[in-house]
mmCIF file of C-alpha atoms and ligand atoms in Angstrom:
data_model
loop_
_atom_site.group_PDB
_atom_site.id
_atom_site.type_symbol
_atom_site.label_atom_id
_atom_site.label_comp_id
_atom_site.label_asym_id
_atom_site.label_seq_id
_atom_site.Cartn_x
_atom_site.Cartn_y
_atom_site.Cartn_z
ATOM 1 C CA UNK Q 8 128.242 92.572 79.197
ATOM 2 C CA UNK Q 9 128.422 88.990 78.094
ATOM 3 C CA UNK Q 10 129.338 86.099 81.019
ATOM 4 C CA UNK Q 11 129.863 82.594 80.144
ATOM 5 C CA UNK Q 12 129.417 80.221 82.879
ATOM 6 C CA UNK Q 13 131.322 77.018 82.882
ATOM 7 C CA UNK Q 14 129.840 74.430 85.256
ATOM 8 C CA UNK Q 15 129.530 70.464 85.657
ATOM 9 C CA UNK Q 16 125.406 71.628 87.517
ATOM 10 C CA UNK Q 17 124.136 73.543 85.119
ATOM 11 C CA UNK Q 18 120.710 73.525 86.964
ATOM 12 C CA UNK Q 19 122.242 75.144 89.407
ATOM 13 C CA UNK Q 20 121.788 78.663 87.935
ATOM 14 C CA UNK Q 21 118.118 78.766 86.444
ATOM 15 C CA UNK Q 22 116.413 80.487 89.778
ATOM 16 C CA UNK Q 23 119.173 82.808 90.929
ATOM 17 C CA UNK Q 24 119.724 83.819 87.340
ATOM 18 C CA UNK Q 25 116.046 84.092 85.566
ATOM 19 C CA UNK Q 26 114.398 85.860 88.844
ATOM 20 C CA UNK Q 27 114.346 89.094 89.876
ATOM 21 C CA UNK Q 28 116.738 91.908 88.697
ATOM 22 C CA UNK Q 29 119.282 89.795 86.581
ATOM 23 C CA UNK Q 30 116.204 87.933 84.481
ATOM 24 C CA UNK Q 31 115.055 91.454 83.992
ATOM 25 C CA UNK Q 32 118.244 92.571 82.279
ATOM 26 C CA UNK Q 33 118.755 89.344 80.706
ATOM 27 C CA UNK Q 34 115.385 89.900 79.004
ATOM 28 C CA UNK Q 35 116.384 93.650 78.642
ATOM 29 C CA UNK Q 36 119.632 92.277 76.780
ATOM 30 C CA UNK Q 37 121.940 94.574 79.092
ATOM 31 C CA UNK Q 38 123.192 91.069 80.408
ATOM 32 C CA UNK Q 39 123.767 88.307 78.139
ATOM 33 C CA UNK Q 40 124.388 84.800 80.244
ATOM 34 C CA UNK Q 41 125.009 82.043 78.787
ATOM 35 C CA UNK Q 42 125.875 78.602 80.435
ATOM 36 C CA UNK Q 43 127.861 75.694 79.467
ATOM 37 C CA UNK Q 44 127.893 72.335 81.104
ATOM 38 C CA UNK Q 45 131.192 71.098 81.154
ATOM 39 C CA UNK Q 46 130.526 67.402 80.622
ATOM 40 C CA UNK Q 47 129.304 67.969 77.237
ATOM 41 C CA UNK Q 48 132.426 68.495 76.296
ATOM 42 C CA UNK Q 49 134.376 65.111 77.779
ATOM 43 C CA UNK Q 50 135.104 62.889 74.747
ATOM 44 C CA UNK Q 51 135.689 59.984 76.778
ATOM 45 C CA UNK Q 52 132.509 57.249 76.563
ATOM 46 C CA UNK Q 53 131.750 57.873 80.048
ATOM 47 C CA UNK Q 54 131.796 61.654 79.376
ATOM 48 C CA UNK Q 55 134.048 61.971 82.643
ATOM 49 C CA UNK Q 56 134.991 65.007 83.976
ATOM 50 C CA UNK Q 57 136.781 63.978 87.022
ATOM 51 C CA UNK Q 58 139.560 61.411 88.202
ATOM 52 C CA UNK Q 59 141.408 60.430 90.980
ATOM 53 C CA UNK Q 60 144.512 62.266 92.591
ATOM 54 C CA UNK Q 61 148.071 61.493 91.076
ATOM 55 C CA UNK Q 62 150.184 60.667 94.390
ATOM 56 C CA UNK Q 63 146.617 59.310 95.844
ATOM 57 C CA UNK Q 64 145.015 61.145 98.454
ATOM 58 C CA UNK Q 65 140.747 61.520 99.241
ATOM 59 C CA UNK Q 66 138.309 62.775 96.573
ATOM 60 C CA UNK Q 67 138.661 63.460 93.161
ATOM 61 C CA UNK Q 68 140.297 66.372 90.604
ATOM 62 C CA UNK Q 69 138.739 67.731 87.403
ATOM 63 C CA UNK Q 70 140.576 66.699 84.915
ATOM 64 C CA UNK Q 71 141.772 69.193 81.949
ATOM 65 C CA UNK Q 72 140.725 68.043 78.867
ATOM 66 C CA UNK Q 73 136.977 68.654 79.051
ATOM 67 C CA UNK Q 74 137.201 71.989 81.289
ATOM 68 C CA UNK Q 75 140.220 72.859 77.828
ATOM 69 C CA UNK Q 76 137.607 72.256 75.230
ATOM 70 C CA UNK Q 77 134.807 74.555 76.954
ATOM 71 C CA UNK Q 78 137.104 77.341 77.586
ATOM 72 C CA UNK Q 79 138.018 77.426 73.920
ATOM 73 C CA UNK Q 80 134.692 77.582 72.839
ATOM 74 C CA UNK Q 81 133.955 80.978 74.201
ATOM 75 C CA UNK Q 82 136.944 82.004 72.872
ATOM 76 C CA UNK Q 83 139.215 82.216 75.814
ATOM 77 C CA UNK Q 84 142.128 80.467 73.884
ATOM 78 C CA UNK Q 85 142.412 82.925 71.459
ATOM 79 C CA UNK Q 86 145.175 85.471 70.546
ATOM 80 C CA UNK Q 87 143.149 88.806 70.325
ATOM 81 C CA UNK Q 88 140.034 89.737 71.855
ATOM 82 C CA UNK Q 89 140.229 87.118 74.905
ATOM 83 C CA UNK Q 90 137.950 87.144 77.621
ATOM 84 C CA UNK Q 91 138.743 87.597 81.355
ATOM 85 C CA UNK Q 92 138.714 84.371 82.748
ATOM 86 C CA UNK Q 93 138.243 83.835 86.529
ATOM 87 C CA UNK Q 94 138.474 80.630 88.419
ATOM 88 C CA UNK Q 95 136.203 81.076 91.809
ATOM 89 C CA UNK Q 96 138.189 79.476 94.603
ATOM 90 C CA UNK Q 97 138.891 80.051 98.334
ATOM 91 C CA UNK Q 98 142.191 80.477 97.470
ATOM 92 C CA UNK Q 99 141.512 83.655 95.424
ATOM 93 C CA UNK Q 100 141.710 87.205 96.000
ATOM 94 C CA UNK Q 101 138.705 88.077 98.294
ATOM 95 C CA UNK Q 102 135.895 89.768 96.880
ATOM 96 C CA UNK Q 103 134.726 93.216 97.328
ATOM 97 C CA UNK Q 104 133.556 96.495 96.190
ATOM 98 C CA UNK Q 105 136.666 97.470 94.448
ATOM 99 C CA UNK Q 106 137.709 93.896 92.693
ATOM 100 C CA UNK Q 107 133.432 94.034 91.808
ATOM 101 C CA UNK Q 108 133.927 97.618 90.107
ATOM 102 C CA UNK Q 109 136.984 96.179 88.210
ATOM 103 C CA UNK Q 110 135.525 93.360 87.223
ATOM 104 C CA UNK Q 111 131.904 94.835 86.114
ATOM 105 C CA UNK Q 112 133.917 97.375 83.546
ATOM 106 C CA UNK Q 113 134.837 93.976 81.486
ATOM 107 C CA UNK Q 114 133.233 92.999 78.193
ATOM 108 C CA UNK Q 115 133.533 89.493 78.466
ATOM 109 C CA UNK Q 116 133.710 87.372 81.594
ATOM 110 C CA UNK Q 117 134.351 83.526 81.896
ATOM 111 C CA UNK Q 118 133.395 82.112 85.238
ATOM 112 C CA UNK Q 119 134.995 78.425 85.927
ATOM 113 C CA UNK Q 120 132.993 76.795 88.374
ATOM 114 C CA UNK Q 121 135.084 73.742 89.665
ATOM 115 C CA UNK Q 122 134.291 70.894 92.208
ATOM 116 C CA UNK Q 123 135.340 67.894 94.225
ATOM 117 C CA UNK Q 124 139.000 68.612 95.249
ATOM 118 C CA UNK Q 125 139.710 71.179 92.409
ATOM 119 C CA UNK Q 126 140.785 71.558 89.145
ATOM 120 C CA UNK Q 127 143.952 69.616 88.173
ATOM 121 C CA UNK Q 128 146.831 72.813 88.743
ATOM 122 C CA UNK Q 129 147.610 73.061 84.833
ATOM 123 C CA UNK Q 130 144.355 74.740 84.398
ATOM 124 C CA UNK Q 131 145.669 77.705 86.587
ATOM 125 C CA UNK Q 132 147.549 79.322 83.240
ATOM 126 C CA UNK Q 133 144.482 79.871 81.922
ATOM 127 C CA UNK Q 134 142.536 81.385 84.363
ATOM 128 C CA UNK Q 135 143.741 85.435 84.774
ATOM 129 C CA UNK Q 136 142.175 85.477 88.458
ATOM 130 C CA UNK Q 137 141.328 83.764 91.191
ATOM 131 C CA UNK Q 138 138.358 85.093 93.522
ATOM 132 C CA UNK Q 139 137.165 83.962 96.739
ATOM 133 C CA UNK Q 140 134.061 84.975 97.982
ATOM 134 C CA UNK Q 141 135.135 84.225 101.904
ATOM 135 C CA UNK Q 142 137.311 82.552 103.777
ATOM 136 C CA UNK Q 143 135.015 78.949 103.838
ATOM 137 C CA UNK Q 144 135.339 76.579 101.251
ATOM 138 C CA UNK Q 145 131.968 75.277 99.946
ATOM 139 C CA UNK Q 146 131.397 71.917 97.959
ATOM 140 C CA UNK Q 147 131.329 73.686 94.071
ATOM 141 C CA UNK Q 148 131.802 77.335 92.696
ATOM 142 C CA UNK Q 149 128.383 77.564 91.770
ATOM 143 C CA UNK Q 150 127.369 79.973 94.480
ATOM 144 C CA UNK Q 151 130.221 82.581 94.691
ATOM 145 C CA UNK Q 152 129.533 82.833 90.796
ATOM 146 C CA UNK Q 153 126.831 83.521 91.564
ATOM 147 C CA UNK Q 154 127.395 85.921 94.155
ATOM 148 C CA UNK Q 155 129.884 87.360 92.093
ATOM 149 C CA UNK Q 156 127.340 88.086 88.893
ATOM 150 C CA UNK Q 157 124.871 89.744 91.054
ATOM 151 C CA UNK Q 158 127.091 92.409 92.997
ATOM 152 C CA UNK Q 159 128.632 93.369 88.839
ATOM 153 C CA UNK Q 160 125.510 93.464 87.703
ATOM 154 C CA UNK Q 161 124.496 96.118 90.105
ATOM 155 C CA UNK Q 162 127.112 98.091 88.505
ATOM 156 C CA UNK Q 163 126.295 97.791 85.255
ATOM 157 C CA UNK Q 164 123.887 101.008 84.157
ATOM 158 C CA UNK Q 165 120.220 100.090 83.223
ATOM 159 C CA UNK Q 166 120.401 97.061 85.685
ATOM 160 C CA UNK Q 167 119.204 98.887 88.614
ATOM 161 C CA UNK Q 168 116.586 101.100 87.666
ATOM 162 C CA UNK Q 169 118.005 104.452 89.530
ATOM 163 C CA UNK Q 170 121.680 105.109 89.774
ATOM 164 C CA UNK Q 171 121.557 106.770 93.155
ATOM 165 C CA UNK Q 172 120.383 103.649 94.720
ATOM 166 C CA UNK Q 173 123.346 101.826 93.449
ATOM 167 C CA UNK Q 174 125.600 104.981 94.739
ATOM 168 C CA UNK Q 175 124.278 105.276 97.712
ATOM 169 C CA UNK Q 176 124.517 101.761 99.036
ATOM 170 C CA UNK Q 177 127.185 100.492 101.375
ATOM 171 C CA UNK Q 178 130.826 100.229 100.402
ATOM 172 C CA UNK Q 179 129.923 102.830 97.806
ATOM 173 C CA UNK Q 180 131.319 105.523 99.932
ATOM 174 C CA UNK Q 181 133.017 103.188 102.498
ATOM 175 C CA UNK Q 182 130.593 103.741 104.752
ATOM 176 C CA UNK Q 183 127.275 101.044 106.140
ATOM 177 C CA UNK Q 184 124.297 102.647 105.165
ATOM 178 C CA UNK Q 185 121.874 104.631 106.981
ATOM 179 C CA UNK Q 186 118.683 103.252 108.346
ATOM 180 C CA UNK Q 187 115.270 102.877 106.393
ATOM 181 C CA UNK Q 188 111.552 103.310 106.946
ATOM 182 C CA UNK Q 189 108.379 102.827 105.107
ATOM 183 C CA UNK Q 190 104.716 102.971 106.074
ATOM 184 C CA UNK Q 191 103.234 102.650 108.434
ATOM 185 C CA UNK Q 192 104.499 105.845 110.426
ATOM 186 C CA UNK Q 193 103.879 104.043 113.708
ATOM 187 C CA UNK Q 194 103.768 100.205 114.314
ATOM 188 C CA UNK Q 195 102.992 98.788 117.387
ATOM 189 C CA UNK Q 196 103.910 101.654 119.195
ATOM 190 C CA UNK Q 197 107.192 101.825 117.362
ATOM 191 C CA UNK Q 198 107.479 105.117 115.871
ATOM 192 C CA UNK Q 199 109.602 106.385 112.675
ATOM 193 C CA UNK Q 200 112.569 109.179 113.347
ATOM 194 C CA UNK Q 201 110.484 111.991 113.039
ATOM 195 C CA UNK Q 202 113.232 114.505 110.963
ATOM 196 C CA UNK Q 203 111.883 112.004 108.220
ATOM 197 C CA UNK Q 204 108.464 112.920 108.631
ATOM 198 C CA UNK Q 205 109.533 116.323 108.959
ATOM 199 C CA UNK Q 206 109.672 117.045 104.996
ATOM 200 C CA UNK Q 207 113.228 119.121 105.911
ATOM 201 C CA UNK Q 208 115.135 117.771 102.833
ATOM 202 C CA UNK Q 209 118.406 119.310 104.224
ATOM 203 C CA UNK Q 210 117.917 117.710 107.635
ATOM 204 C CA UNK Q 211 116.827 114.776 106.898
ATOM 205 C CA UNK Q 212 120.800 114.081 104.384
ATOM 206 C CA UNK Q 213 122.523 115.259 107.618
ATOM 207 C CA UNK Q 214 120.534 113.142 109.898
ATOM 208 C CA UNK Q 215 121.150 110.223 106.886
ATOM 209 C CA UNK Q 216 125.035 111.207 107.172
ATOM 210 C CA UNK Q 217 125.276 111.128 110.772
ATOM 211 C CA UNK Q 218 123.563 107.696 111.249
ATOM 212 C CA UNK Q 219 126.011 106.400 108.362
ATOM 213 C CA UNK Q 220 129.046 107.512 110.415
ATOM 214 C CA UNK Q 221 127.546 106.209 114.101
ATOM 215 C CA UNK Q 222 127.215 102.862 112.196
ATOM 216 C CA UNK Q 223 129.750 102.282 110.318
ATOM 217 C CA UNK Q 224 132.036 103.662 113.767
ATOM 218 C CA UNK Q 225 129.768 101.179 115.908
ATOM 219 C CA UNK Q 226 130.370 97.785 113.984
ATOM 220 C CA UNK Q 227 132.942 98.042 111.498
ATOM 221 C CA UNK Q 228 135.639 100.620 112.941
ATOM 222 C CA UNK Q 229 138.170 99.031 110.195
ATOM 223 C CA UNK Q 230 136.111 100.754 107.358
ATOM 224 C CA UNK Q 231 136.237 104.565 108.969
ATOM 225 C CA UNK Q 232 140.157 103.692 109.030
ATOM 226 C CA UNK Q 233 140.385 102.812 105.485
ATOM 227 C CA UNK Q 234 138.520 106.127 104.464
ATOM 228 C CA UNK Q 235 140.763 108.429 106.811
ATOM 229 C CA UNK Q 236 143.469 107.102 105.162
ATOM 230 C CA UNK Q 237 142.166 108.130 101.957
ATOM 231 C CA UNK Q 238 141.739 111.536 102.711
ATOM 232 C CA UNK Q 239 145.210 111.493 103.981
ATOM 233 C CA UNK Q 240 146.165 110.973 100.800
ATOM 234 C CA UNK Q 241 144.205 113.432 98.538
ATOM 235 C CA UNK Q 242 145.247 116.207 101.590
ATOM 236 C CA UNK Q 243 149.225 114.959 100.648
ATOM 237 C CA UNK Q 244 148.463 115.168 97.177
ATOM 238 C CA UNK Q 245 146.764 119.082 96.805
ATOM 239 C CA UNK Q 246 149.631 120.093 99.077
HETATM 240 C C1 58G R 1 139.963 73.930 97.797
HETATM 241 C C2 58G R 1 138.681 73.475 97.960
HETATM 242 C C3 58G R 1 140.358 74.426 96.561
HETATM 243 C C4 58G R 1 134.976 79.068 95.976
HETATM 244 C C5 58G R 1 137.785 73.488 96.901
HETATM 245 C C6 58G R 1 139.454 74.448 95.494
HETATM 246 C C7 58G R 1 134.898 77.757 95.531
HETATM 247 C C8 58G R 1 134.772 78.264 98.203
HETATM 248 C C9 58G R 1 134.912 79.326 97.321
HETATM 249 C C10 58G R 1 138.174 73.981 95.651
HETATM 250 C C11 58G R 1 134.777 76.731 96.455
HETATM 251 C C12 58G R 1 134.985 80.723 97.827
HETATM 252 C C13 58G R 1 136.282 72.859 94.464
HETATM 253 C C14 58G R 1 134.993 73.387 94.986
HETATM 254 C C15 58G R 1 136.442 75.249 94.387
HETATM 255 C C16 58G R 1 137.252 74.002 94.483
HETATM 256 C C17 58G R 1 135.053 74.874 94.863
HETATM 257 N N1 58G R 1 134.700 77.022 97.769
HETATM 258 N N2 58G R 1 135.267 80.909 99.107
HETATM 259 N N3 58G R 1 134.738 75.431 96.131
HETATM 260 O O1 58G R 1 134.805 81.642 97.058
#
């Protein structure tokens, strides 16, 4: 998958994007990032890349020209072969599992990173979605693209070493995941469930199951809906 960034801090991204599991698959070639600061391409001598508000108003708009000239050199002005351009903005469509499935089965991704007030509106036609990472509105799009490269990634194969560990996570199946334990088997008098010392393979997935459910019931109640529902369906549609 390749993902051009397009950002007035490029700095921004060197720690979030060369540590950990995303350097790894950079380095691995499975991701290929590449990131372009947007004042480089402002033709103006000052190399602006904001202005003030037509109809006045506080703070300050990107302006068009530069943000035009960057999205044109990764190709998203083309006729064939475009790539899927996404503006990250609080007034987007809110992220999740399913709009992070969607978007991790894309080739190419441009991620417009804007600041100040916004981007002046006439960029919108050139942007084919909007995501918001939360209802908050931060002071750039640096982070949610951030935020928004690292929960694809997980869904791209090779990126996290075993699949099951992407599959079994949260949201996967709608449901929070179950608790975890490592060494040692007793801390401070705080002892590990024992069915998962017990070596009971069969136990220990229904014990896994149940603490899902009690979870999932226990602090998000909405989720449990939206899963009922679905079998609602699939029942309606065998029948
Ligand atoms: C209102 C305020 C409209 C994404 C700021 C546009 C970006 C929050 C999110 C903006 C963002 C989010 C300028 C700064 C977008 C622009 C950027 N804030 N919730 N801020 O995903």
């Amino acid at each position: 998958m390749k993902i051009d960034i397009l950002t007035i801090f490029p700095d921004m991204f060197t720690g979030p994007l060369t540590e950990s599991l995303i350097g790894k698959a950079r380095d691995k070639k499975i991701l290929d990032i590449a990131i372009h600061d947007i004042r480089s391409f402002a033709t103006d001598k000052h190399h602006s890349v904001d202005d003030k508000p037509f109809g006045g108003g506080p703070g300050m708009v990107m302006k068009v020209e530069p943000l035009y000239r960057a999205l044109s050199s990764v190709g998203a002005m083309r006729k064939k072969n475009r790539p899927y351009v996404v503006y990250l903005s609080p007034q987007g469509r809110q992220l999740g599992h399913a709009l992070a499935t969607e978007i991790a089965s894309r080739k190419h991704v441009v991620l417009v990173c804007g600041h100040y007030e916004g981007i002046d509106e006439r960029a919108e036609r050139w942007f084919d979605e909007e995501v918001s990472i939360g209802d908050y509105v931060l002071t750039g799009g640096e982070l949610p693209a951030m935020v928004l490269i690292d929960v694809i990634a997980r869904f791209i194969p090779g990126v996290v070493k075993e699949r099951a560990s992407v599959e079994q996570d949260s949201f996967y199946n709608g449901l929070l995941d179950y608790p975890h334990y490592t060494r040692p088997a007793v801390f401070k008098g705080m002892k590990v469930p024992p069915v998962l010392l017990s070596g009971n393979h069969a136990q220990m997935d229904v014990w896994r199951t149940e603490q899902s459910h009690e979870r999932t019931r226990r602090r998000r109640p909405d989720l449990l809906k939206g899963i009922q529902q679905k079998k609602k369906r699939t029942k309606r549609r065998i029948k």
